[in-house]
Coordinates of N, CA, C and O in Angstrom, one line a residue:
X1 N -20.1 -3.3 0.2 CA -18.8 -3.9 -0.2 C -18.7 -5.3 0.5 O -19.0 -5.3 1.7
X2 N -18.3 -6.3 -0.2 CA -18.2 -7.6 0.4 C -17.0 -7.7 1.4 O -16.2 -6.8 1.4
X3 N -17.0 -8.7 2.2 CA -16.0 -8.9 3.2 C -14.6 -9.0 2.4 O -13.6 -8.5 2.9
X4 N -14.6 -9.8 1.3 CA -13.4 -10.0 0.6 C -12.9 -8.6 0.1 O -11.7 -8.3 0.2
X5 N -13.7 -7.8 -0.5 CA -13.4 -6.5 -1.0 C -12.8 -5.6 0.1 O -11.8 -4.9 0.0
X6 N -13.5 -5.6 1.3 CA -13.1 -4.8 2.4 C -11.7 -5.2 2.9 O -10.9 -4.4 3.2
X7 N -11.5 -6.5 2.9 CA -10.1 -7.0 3.4 C -9.0 -6.5 2.4 O -8.0 -6.2 2.9
X8 N -9.3 -6.6 1.2 CA -8.3 -6.2 0.2 C -8.1 -4.7 0.3 O -6.9 -4.3 0.3
X9 N -9.1 -3.9 0.3 CA -9.0 -2.5 0.4 C -8.3 -2.1 1.7 O -7.3 -1.3 1.7
X10 N -8.6 -2.7 2.8 CA -8.0 -2.4 4.1 C -6.5 -2.7 4.0 O -5.7 -2.0 4.6
X11 N -6.1 -3.8 3.4 CA -4.7 -4.2 3.3 C -3.9 -3.2 2.5 O -2.9 -2.7 2.9
X12 N -4.5 -2.7 1.4 CA -3.8 -1.8 0.5 C -3.8 -0.4 1.2 O -2.8 0.3 1.1
X13 N -4.9 0.0 1.8 CA -4.9 1.3 2.6 C -3.9 1.3 3.7 O -3.2 2.3 4.0
X14 N -3.7 0.2 4.4 CA -2.7 0.1 5.5 C -1.3 0.2 4.9 O -0.5 0.8 5.6
X15 N -1.1 -0.3 3.8 CA 0.2 -0.2 3.1 C 0.5 1.3 2.7 O 1.6 1.8 2.8
X16 N -0.5 2.0 2.1 CA -0.3 3.2 1.4 C -0.9 4.4 2.1 O -0.6 5.6 1.7
X17 N -1.9 4.2 2.9 CA -2.6 5.4 3.5 C -3.3 6.2 2.5 O -3.9 5.7 1.5
X18 N -3.2 7.5 2.6 CA -3.9 8.4 1.7 C -3.3 8.5 0.3 O -3.8 9.1 -0.6
X19 N -2.1 7.8 0.1 CA -1.5 7.8 -1.2 C -2.2 6.8 -2.1 O -1.9 6.9 -3.4
X20 N -3.1 6.0 -1.6 CA -3.8 5.1 -2.5 C -4.7 5.9 -3.4 O -5.5 6.7 -2.9
X21 N -4.6 5.7 -4.7 CA -5.4 6.5 -5.7 C -6.6 5.7 -6.2 O -7.7 6.2 -6.3
X22 N -6.3 4.4 -6.5 CA -7.3 3.6 -7.1 C -6.9 2.1 -6.9 O -5.8 1.8 -6.7
X23 N -8.0 1.2 -6.9 CA -7.7 -0.2 -6.7 C -8.8 -0.9 -7.5 O -10.0 -0.7 -7.3
X24 N -8.3 -1.8 -8.3 CA -9.2 -2.6 -9.2 C -8.9 -4.1 -9.1 O -7.8 -4.5 -8.8
X25 N -9.9 -4.9 -9.3 CA -9.7 -6.3 -9.5 C -10.3 -6.7 -10.8 O -11.2 -6.1 -11.3
X26 N -9.7 -7.7 -11.5 CA -10.1 -8.1 -12.8 C -9.8 -9.6 -13.0 O -8.9 -10.1 -12.3
X27 N -10.5 -10.2 -13.9 CA -10.2 -11.5 -14.3 C -10.1 -11.5 -15.8 O -10.1 -10.4 -16.4
X28 N -10.2 -12.6 -16.5 CA -10.1 -12.6 -17.9 C -11.3 -12.1 -18.7 O -11.3 -11.8 -19.9
X29 N -12.4 -11.8 -17.9 CA -13.7 -11.4 -18.5 C -14.3 -10.1 -18.0 O -15.1 -9.6 -18.7
X30 N -13.9 -9.7 -16.9 CA -14.5 -8.5 -16.3 C -13.6 -7.8 -15.3 O -12.5 -8.2 -15.1
X31 N -14.1 -6.7 -14.7 CA -13.4 -6.0 -13.8 C -14.3 -5.2 -12.8 O -15.5 -5.1 -13.1
X32 N -13.8 -4.8 -11.7 CA -14.5 -4.0 -10.7 C -13.6 -3.1 -10.0 O -12.4 -3.5 -9.7
X33 N -14.0 -1.9 -9.7 CA -13.1 -1.0 -8.9 C -13.5 -1.2 -7.4 O -14.7 -1.3 -7.1
X34 N -12.6 -1.3 -6.6 CA -12.8 -1.5 -5.1 C -12.6 -0.1 -4.4 O -13.2 0.1 -3.3
X35 N -11.8 0.7 -5.0 CA -11.5 2.0 -4.4 C -11.1 3.0 -5.5 O -10.4 2.6 -6.4
X36 N -11.7 4.2 -5.4 CA -11.4 5.2 -6.4 C -11.5 6.6 -5.8 O -12.6 7.0 -5.4
X37 N -10.3 7.2 -5.5 CA -10.3 8.5 -4.9 C -10.9 9.5 -5.8 O -10.8 9.4 -7.0
X38 N -11.6 10.5 -5.2 CA -12.4 11.4 -6.0 C -11.6 12.2 -7.0 O -12.0 12.3 -8.2
X39 N -10.4 12.6 -6.7 CA -9.6 13.4 -7.7 C -9.2 12.5 -8.8 O -9.1 12.9 -10.0
X40 N -9.0 11.2 -8.6 CA -8.6 10.2 -9.6 C -9.8 9.9 -10.5 O -9.7 9.8 -11.7
X41 N -11.0 9.8 -9.8 CA -12.2 9.6 -10.6 C -12.4 10.7 -11.6 O -12.8 10.5 -12.8
X42 N -12.2 11.9 -11.2 CA -12.3 13.1 -12.1 C -11.3 13.0 -13.2 O -11.6 13.3 -14.4
X43 N -10.0 12.6 -12.9 CA -8.9 12.5 -13.9 C -9.2 11.4 -14.9 O -8.8 11.6 -16.1
X44 N -9.8 10.4 -14.5 CA -10.0 9.3 -15.5 C -11.4 9.3 -16.1 O -11.8 8.4 -16.8
X45 N -12.1 10.4 -15.9 CA -13.5 10.5 -16.4 C -13.5 10.4 -18.0 O -14.5 9.8 -18.5
X46 N -12.5 10.8 -18.6 CA -12.4 10.7 -20.1 C -11.6 9.5 -20.6 O -11.4 9.3 -21.8
X47 N -11.2 8.6 -19.7 CA -10.4 7.5 -20.0 C -11.3 6.3 -20.3 O -12.3 6.1 -19.6
X48 N -11.0 5.5 -21.3 CA -11.7 4.3 -21.5 C -11.2 3.2 -20.6 O -10.3 2.5 -20.9
X49 N -11.8 3.1 -19.4 CA -11.3 2.2 -18.3 C -11.4 0.8 -18.8 O -10.4 0.0 -18.5
X50 N -12.4 0.4 -19.6 CA -12.5 -1.0 -20.0 C -11.2 -1.3 -20.9 O -10.6 -2.4 -20.8
X51 N -10.8 -0.4 -21.7 CA -9.7 -0.6 -22.6 C -8.4 -0.7 -21.7 O -7.5 -1.5 -22.0
X52 N -8.3 0.2 -20.8 CA -7.2 0.2 -19.9 C -7.0 -1.1 -19.1 O -6.0 -1.7 -19.1
X53 N -8.1 -1.6 -18.6 CA -8.1 -2.9 -17.8 C -7.8 -4.0 -18.8 O -7.1 -5.0 -18.5
X54 N -8.4 -4.0 -20.0 CA -8.1 -5.0 -21.0 C -6.6 -5.1 -21.3 O -6.1 -6.2 -21.4
X55 N -5.9 -4.0 -21.3 CA -4.5 -4.0 -21.5 C -3.8 -4.7 -20.4 O -2.8 -5.4 -20.6
X56 N -4.3 -4.5 -19.1 CA -3.7 -5.2 -18.0 C -3.8 -6.7 -18.1 O -3.1 -7.4 -17.5
X57 N -4.8 -7.2 -18.8 CA -5.0 -8.6 -19.0 C -3.8 -9.3 -19.7 O -3.6 -10.5 -19.6
X58 N -3.0 -8.5 -20.5 CA -1.8 -9.0 -21.1 C -0.9 -9.6 -20.0 O 0.0 -10.4 -20.2
X59 N -1.1 -9.1 -18.7 CA -0.3 -9.7 -17.6 C -0.5 -11.1 -17.4 O 0.4 -11.8 -16.9
X60 N -1.7 -11.7 -17.8 CA -1.8 -13.1 -17.7 C -0.8 -13.9 -18.6 O -0.2 -14.8 -18.2
X61 N -0.6 -13.3 -19.8 CA 0.4 -13.9 -20.7 C 1.8 -13.7 -20.2 O 2.6 -14.6 -20.2
X62 N 2.0 -12.5 -19.7 CA 3.4 -12.2 -19.2 C 3.7 -13.1 -18.0 O 4.8 -13.6 -17.9
X63 N 2.7 -13.2 -17.1 CA 2.9 -14.1 -15.9 C 3.3 -15.5 -16.4 O 4.2 -16.1 -15.8
X64 N 2.5 -16.1 -17.3 CA 2.8 -17.4 -17.8 C 4.2 -17.5 -18.4 O 4.9 -18.5 -18.2
X65 N 4.5 -16.5 -19.2 CA 5.8 -16.5 -19.9 C 6.9 -16.4 -18.9 O 7.9 -17.2 -18.9
X66 N 6.8 -15.5 -17.9 CA 7.9 -15.4 -16.9 C 8.0 -16.7 -16.1 O 9.1 -17.2 -15.8
X67 N 6.9 -17.3 -15.8 CA 6.9 -18.6 -15.0 C 7.6 -19.7 -15.8 O 8.2 -20.6 -15.2
X68 N 7.5 -19.7 -17.1 CA 8.1 -20.7 -18.0 C 9.6 -20.4 -18.2 O 10.3 -21.3 -18.4
X69 N 10.0 -19.2 -18.2 CA 11.4 -18.8 -18.6 C 12.3 -18.7 -17.4 O 13.5 -18.9 -17.5
X70 N 11.8 -18.3 -16.2 CA 12.7 -18.0 -15.1 C 12.6 -19.1 -14.0 O 11.7 -19.9 -14.0
X71 N 13.6 -19.2 -13.2 CA 13.7 -20.2 -12.2 C 13.0 -19.7 -10.9 O 12.8 -20.5 -10.0
X72 N 12.5 -18.5 -10.9 CA 11.7 -18.0 -9.8 C 10.3 -17.7 -10.2 O 10.0 -17.5 -11.4
X73 N 9.4 -17.7 -9.2 CA 8.0 -17.4 -9.5 C 7.7 -15.9 -9.7 O 8.2 -15.1 -8.9
X74 N 6.9 -15.6 -10.7 CA 6.5 -14.2 -10.9 C 5.7 -13.7 -9.7 O 4.9 -14.4 -9.2
X75 N 6.0 -12.5 -9.3 CA 5.3 -11.9 -8.2 C 4.4 -10.7 -8.5 O 3.2 -10.8 -8.3
X76 N 4.9 -9.7 -9.1 CA 4.2 -8.5 -9.3 C 4.9 -7.6 -10.3 O 6.1 -7.8 -10.6
X77 N 4.3 -6.6 -10.8 CA 4.8 -5.6 -11.7 C 4.6 -4.2 -11.1 O 3.5 -3.9 -10.6
X78 N 5.5 -3.3 -11.2 CA 5.4 -1.9 -10.8 C 5.8 -1.0 -12.0 O 6.8 -1.3 -12.6
X79 N 4.9 -0.1 -12.3 CA 5.2 0.9 -13.4 C 5.3 2.3 -12.8 O 4.4 2.6 -12.0
X80 N 6.2 3.1 -13.2 CA 6.3 4.5 -12.8 C 5.8 5.4 -13.8 O 6.2 5.4 -15.0
X81 N 4.9 6.3 -13.4 CA 4.4 7.4 -14.2 C 4.8 8.7 -13.6 O 5.3 8.8 -12.5
X82 N 4.7 9.8 -14.3 CA 5.1 11.1 -13.8 C 4.4 11.5 -12.5 O 4.9 12.3 -11.7
X83 N 3.1 11.1 -12.3 CA 2.3 11.5 -11.2 C 2.0 10.4 -10.2 O 1.5 10.6 -9.1
X84 N 2.2 9.1 -10.6 CA 1.9 8.0 -9.7 C 2.7 6.8 -10.1 O 3.3 6.7 -11.1
X85 N 2.6 5.8 -9.2 CA 3.1 4.4 -9.4 C 2.0 3.5 -9.5 O 1.0 3.6 -8.8
X86 N 2.1 2.5 -10.4 CA 1.1 1.5 -10.5 C 1.6 0.1 -10.2 O 2.7 -0.3 -10.7
X87 N 0.9 -0.7 -9.4 CA 1.2 -2.0 -9.0 C 0.2 -3.0 -9.5 O -1.0 -2.7 -9.4
X88 N 0.7 -4.1 -10.0 CA -0.2 -5.2 -10.5 C 0.3 -6.5 -10.0 O 1.5 -6.8 -10.0
X89 N -0.6 -7.3 -9.5 CA -0.3 -8.7 -9.1 C -1.5 -9.6 -9.4 O -2.6 -9.1 -9.8
X90 N -1.3 -10.9 -9.3 CA -2.3 -11.9 -9.5 C -2.4 -12.8 -8.3 O -1.3 -13.1 -7.7
X91 N -3.6 -13.1 -7.9 CA -3.8 -13.9 -6.7 C -4.8 -15.0 -6.9 O -5.6 -14.9 -7.8
X92 N -4.7 -16.1 -6.2 CA -5.6 -17.2 -6.2 C -5.3 -18.2 -7.3 O -4.5 -18.0 -8.2
X93 N -6.0 -19.3 -7.2 CA -5.8 -20.4 -8.1 C -6.4 -20.1 -9.5 O -5.8 -20.5 -10.5
X94 N -7.5 -19.5 -9.6 CA -8.1 -19.0 -10.8 C -7.7 -17.5 -10.7 O -8.4 -16.7 -10.2
X95 N -6.5 -17.1 -11.3 CA -5.9 -15.8 -10.9 C -6.9 -14.7 -11.1 O -7.5 -14.5 -12.2
X96 N -7.0 -13.9 -10.1 CA -7.6 -12.6 -10.2 C -6.5 -11.5 -10.1 O -5.6 -11.6 -9.3
X97 N -6.6 -10.6 -11.1 CA -5.6 -9.5 -11.1 C -6.0 -8.4 -10.2 O -7.2 -8.2 -10.0
X98 N -5.0 -7.8 -9.6 CA -5.3 -6.6 -8.7 C -4.3 -5.5 -9.2 O -3.2 -5.8 -9.5
X99 N -4.9 -4.4 -9.4 CA -4.2 -3.2 -9.9 C -4.4 -2.0 -9.0 O -5.6 -1.7 -8.7
X100 N -3.4 -1.4 -8.6 CA -3.5 -0.3 -7.6 C -2.6 0.8 -8.0 O -1.4 0.6 -8.5
X101 N -3.1 2.1 -7.9 CA -2.3 3.2 -8.2 C -2.0 4.0 -6.9 O -2.8 4.0 -6.0
X102 N -0.8 4.5 -6.8 CA -0.3 5.2 -5.6 C 0.3 6.5 -6.0 O 1.1 6.6 -7.0
X103 N 0.1 7.6 -5.2 CA 0.8 8.8 -5.4 C 2.3 8.6 -5.3 O 2.7 7.7 -4.4
X104 N 3.1 9.2 -6.1 CA 4.6 9.1 -5.9 C 5.0 9.7 -4.6 O 4.5 10.8 -4.3
X105 N 5.9 9.1 -3.9 CA 6.4 9.7 -2.7 C 7.9 9.9 -2.7 O 8.5 9.5 -3.7
X106 N 8.4 10.5 -1.7 CA 9.9 10.8 -1.7 C 10.7 9.5 -1.5 O 11.9 9.5 -1.9
X107 N 10.1 8.5 -1.0 CA 10.9 7.2 -0.8 C 10.2 6.1 -1.5 O 9.0 6.2 -1.7
X108 N 10.9 5.1 -1.8 CA 10.3 3.9 -2.5 C 9.4 3.1 -1.5 O 9.5 3.2 -0.3
X109 N 8.5 2.4 -2.1 CA 7.6 1.5 -1.4 C 8.1 0.1 -1.4 O 8.7 -0.3 -2.5
X110 N 7.8 -0.7 -0.4 CA 8.1 -2.1 -0.4 C 7.0 -2.9 -1.0 O 6.2 -3.5 -0.3
X111 N 7.0 -2.9 -2.4 CA 5.9 -3.6 -3.1 C 5.9 -5.1 -2.8 O 4.9 -5.8 -2.9
X112 N 7.1 -5.7 -2.5 CA 7.2 -7.1 -2.2 C 6.3 -7.4 -1.0 O 5.6 -8.4 -1.0
X113 N 6.4 -6.6 0.0 CA 5.6 -6.8 1.2 C 4.1 -6.7 0.9 O 3.3 -7.5 1.3
X114 N 3.7 -5.7 0.1 CA 2.3 -5.6 -0.3 C 1.8 -6.8 -1.1 O 0.8 -7.4 -0.8
X115 N 2.6 -7.3 -2.0 CA 2.3 -8.5 -2.7 C 2.1 -9.7 -1.8 O 1.1 -10.4 -1.8
X116 N 3.0 -9.9 -0.8 CA 2.9 -11.0 0.1 C 1.6 -10.8 1.0 O 1.0 -11.8 1.2
X117 N 1.3 -9.6 1.4 CA 0.1 -9.4 2.2 C -1.1 -9.7 1.4 O -2.1 -10.4 1.9
X118 N -1.2 -9.3 0.1 CA -2.4 -9.6 -0.7 C -2.5 -11.1 -1.0 O -3.6 -11.6 -1.1
X119 N -1.4 -11.8 -1.1 CA -1.4 -13.3 -1.3 C -2.0 -14.0 -0.1 O -2.8 -14.9 -0.2
X120 N -1.7 -13.5 1.1 CA -2.2 -14.1 2.3 C -3.8 -13.8 2.4 O -4.5 -14.7 2.7
X121 N -4.2 -12.5 2.1 CA -5.6 -12.2 2.1 C -6.3 -13.1 1.1 O -7.4 -13.6 1.4
X122 N -5.8 -13.3 -0.1 CA -6.4 -14.1 -1.1 C -6.6 -15.5 -0.7 O -7.6 -16.2 -1.1
X123 N -5.8 -16.0 0.2 CA -5.9 -17.4 0.7 C -7.1 -17.5 1.7 O -7.7 -18.5 1.8
X124 N -7.5 -16.4 2.3 CA -8.5 -16.3 3.3 C -9.9 -15.9 2.8 O -10.9 -16.0 3.5
X125 N -10.0 -15.3 1.6 CA -11.3 -14.8 1.1 C -11.7 -15.5 -0.1 O -10.9 -16.2 -0.8
X126 N -13.0 -15.4 -0.5 CA -13.6 -16.0 -1.6 C -13.4 -15.1 -2.8 O -14.2 -14.2 -3.0
X127 N -12.4 -15.4 -3.7 CA -12.2 -14.6 -4.9 C -13.2 -14.8 -6.0 O -13.3 -14.1 -6.9
X128 N -14.0 -15.9 -5.9 CA -15.0 -16.1 -6.9 C -16.0 -15.0 -7.0 O -16.6 -14.8 -8.0
X129 N -16.2 -14.3 -5.9 CA -17.1 -13.2 -5.9 C -16.7 -12.1 -7.0 O -17.5 -11.5 -7.6
X130 N -15.4 -12.0 -7.2 CA -14.9 -11.1 -8.2 C -15.0 -11.6 -9.6 O -15.2 -10.9 -10.5
X131 N -14.8 -12.9 -9.7 CA -14.8 -13.5 -11.0 C -16.2 -13.5 -11.6 O -16.4 -13.2 -12.7
X132 N -17.2 -13.7 -10.7 CA -18.6 -13.7 -11.2 C -19.3 -12.4 -11.2 O -20.3 -12.2 -11.8
X133 N -18.8 -11.4 -10.4 CA -19.5 -10.2 -10.2 C -18.9 -9.0 -11.0 O -19.3 -7.9 -10.8
X134 N -17.9 -9.3 -11.8 CA -17.2 -8.2 -12.5 C -18.0 -7.8 -13.7 O -18.8 -8.5 -14.2
X135 N -17.7 -6.6 -14.2 CA -18.4 -6.0 -15.3 C -17.9 -6.8 -16.6 O -16.7 -7.0 -16.7
X136 N -18.8 -7.0 -17.5 CA -18.4 -7.6 -18.7 C -17.9 -6.6 -19.7 O -18.3 -5.5 -19.7
X137 N -16.8 -7.0 -20.4 CA -16.2 -6.0 -21.4 C -16.7 -6.3 -22.8 O -16.3 -5.7 -23.7
X138 N -17.6 -7.3 -22.9 CA -18.0 -7.6 -24.3 C -19.0 -6.6 -24.8 O -19.8 -6.0 -24.2

């Protein structure tokens, strides 16, 4: 695992501990998982991950739309499912998407803090390794 990937995983693990289920990075052309808990790997064995990540790419359009419509800068999206919560953000000048799943807990999480921490990490690491090293969906 690259230094950039390790820093990202360490940041998200520090935020969520064992509640981290999965962590993915993607750009407009490919994706890569940085962390995938064994029970989650089993659960998504029959899921078309490429299609799932492709759906998350709509976030590029959503991000641009929000930035054009609102007076504040778009930060992140959180979705709640019956078994987990999903967090998505974009980092870097050539935005790289980050998608993470977390076990639902009894208390809410401070996703704004996680987003801020990932933005800081992104300033310090070379995100082009994810842009050029991701799997092609073509």
